[in-house]
Coordinates of C-alpha atoms in Angstrom, one line a residue:
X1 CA 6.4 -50.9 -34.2
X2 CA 7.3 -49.2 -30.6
X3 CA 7.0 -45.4 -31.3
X4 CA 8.0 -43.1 -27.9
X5 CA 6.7 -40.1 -27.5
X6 CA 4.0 -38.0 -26.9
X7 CA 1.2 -37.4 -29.2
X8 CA -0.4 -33.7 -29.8
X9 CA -3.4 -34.7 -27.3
X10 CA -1.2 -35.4 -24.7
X11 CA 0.8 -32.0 -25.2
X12 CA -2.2 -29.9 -25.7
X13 CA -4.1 -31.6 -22.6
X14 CA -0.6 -30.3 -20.6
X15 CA -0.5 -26.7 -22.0
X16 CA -4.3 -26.7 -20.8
X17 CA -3.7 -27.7 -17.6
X18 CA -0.8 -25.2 -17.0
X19 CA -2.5 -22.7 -18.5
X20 CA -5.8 -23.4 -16.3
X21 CA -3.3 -22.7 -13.3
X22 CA -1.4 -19.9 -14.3
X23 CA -4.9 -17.9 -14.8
X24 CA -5.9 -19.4 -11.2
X25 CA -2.4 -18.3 -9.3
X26 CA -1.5 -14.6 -10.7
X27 CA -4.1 -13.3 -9.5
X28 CA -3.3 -14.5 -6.2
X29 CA -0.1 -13.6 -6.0
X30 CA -0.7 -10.2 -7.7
X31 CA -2.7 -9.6 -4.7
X32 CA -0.2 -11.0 -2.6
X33 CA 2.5 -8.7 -3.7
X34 CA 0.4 -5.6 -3.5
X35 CA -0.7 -6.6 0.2
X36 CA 3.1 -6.5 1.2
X37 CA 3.6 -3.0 -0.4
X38 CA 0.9 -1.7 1.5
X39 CA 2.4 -2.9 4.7
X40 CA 5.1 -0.2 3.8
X41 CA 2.1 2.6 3.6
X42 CA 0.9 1.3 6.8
X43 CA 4.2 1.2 8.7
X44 CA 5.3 4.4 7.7
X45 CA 1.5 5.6 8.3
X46 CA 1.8 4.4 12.2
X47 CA 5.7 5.6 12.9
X48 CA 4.5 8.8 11.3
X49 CA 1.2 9.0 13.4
X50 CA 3.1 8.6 16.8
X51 CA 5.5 11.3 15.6
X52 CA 2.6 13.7 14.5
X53 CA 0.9 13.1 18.1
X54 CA 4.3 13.3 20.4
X55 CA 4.5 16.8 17.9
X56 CA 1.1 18.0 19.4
X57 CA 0.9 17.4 22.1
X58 CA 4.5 19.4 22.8
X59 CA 2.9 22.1 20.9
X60 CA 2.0 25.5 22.2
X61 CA -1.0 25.4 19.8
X62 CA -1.7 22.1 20.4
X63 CA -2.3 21.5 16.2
X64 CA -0.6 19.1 14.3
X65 CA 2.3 20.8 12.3
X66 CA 1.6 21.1 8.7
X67 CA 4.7 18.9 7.6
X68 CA 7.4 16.5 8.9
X69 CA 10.1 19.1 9.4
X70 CA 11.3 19.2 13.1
X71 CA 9.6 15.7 13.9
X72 CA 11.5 13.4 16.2
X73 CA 12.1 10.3 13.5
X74 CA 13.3 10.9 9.7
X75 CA 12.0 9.3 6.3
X76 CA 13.8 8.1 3.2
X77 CA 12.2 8.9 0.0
X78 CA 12.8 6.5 -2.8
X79 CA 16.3 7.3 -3.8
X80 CA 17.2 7.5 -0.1
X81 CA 17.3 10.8 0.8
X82 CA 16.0 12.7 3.7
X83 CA 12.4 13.5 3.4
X84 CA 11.6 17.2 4.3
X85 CA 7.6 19.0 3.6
X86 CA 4.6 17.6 3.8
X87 CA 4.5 15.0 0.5
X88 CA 7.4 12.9 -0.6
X89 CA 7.0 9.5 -2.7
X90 CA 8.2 6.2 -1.8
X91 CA 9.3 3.1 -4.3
X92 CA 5.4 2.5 -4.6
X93 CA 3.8 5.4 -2.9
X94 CA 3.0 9.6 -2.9
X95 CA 2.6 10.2 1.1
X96 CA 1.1 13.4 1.7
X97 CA 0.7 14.6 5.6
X98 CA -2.3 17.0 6.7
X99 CA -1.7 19.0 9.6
X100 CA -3.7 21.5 11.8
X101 CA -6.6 20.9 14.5
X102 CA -6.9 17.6 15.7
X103 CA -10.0 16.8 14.0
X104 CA -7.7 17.4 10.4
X105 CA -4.6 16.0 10.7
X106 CA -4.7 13.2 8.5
X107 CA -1.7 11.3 6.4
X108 CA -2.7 9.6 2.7
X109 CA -0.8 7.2 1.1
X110 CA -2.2 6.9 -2.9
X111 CA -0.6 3.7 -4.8
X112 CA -1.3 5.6 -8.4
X113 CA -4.2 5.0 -10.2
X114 CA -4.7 1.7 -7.7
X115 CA -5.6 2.9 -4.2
X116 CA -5.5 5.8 -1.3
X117 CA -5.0 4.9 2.2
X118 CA -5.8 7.6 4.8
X119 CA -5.2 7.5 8.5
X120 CA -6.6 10.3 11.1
X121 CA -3.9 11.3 13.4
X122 CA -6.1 12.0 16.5
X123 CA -8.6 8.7 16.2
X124 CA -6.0 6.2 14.4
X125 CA -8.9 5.6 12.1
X126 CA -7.6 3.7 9.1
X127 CA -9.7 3.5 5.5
X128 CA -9.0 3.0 1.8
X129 CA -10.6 4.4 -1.1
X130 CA -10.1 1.9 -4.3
X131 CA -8.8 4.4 -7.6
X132 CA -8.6 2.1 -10.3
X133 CA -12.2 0.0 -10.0
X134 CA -10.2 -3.6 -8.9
X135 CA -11.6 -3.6 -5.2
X136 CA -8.0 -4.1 -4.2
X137 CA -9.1 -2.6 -0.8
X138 CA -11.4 -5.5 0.3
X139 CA -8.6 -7.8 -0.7
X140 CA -6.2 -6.0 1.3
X141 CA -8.5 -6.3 4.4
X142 CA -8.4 -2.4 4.7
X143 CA -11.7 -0.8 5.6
X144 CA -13.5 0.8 2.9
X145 CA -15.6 3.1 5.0
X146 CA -14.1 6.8 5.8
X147 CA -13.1 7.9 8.9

């Protein structure tokens, strides 16, 4: 007799194999995915850097001012509306802005529970802290060392 078909071997050999792949490629592309929302941090982190700076330096006390208000560009929060203070949260992110002397002015990005980005205004020193204990920093290529 001709039977077709495959027997339970075969399938199991196949669901191993996939499954050997899918625990090889999530992980990548989990990482993948959280590399492209911190491009968002960092973006918003440099437009809002060169706004702080252009701020201070038109300043008659030369300090960074404590929030966006008054800048010269505008951010969305998550729903889409104007931005106004010093901390607003994106789709993926709480930005908080430091201002005052040069040496302080700083802007954080914190992914919760994951990661916090921080920039210095004055040096454009960049640096991430990892929250959560998954090194995502060192995958992102992001400096681990404070500024």
């Amino acid at each position: 007799m001709n039977k077709k078909g495959f027997t339970l071997i075969e399938l199991l050999v196949v669901v191993l194999i996939i499954g050997i792949l899918a625990a090889i490629a999530l992980p990548q592309y989990f990482r993948a995915v959280e590399k492209s929302r911190s491009v968002e941090a960092l973006s918003i982190m440099g437009s809002l850097s060169a706004a702080m700076e252009r701020a201070r330096l038109v300043s008659s006390n030369n300090e960074y001012p404590a929030d966006i208000n008054g800048l010269d560009i505008t951010f969305n929060d998550g729903t889409g509306s104007a931005v106004t203070g010093s901390s607003w949260s994106t789709k993926f992110f709480t930005i908080t802005v430091t201002g005052g002397a040069e040496s302080a002015g700083q802007v954080v990005a914190v992914r919760s529970g994951s990661y916090e980005i921080t920039r210095k205004f004055a040096s454009g020193c960049v640096s991430c802290e990892d929250k959560g204990g998954n090194n995502i920093c060192a995958s992102l290529g992001l400096s681990t060392t404070a500024c």
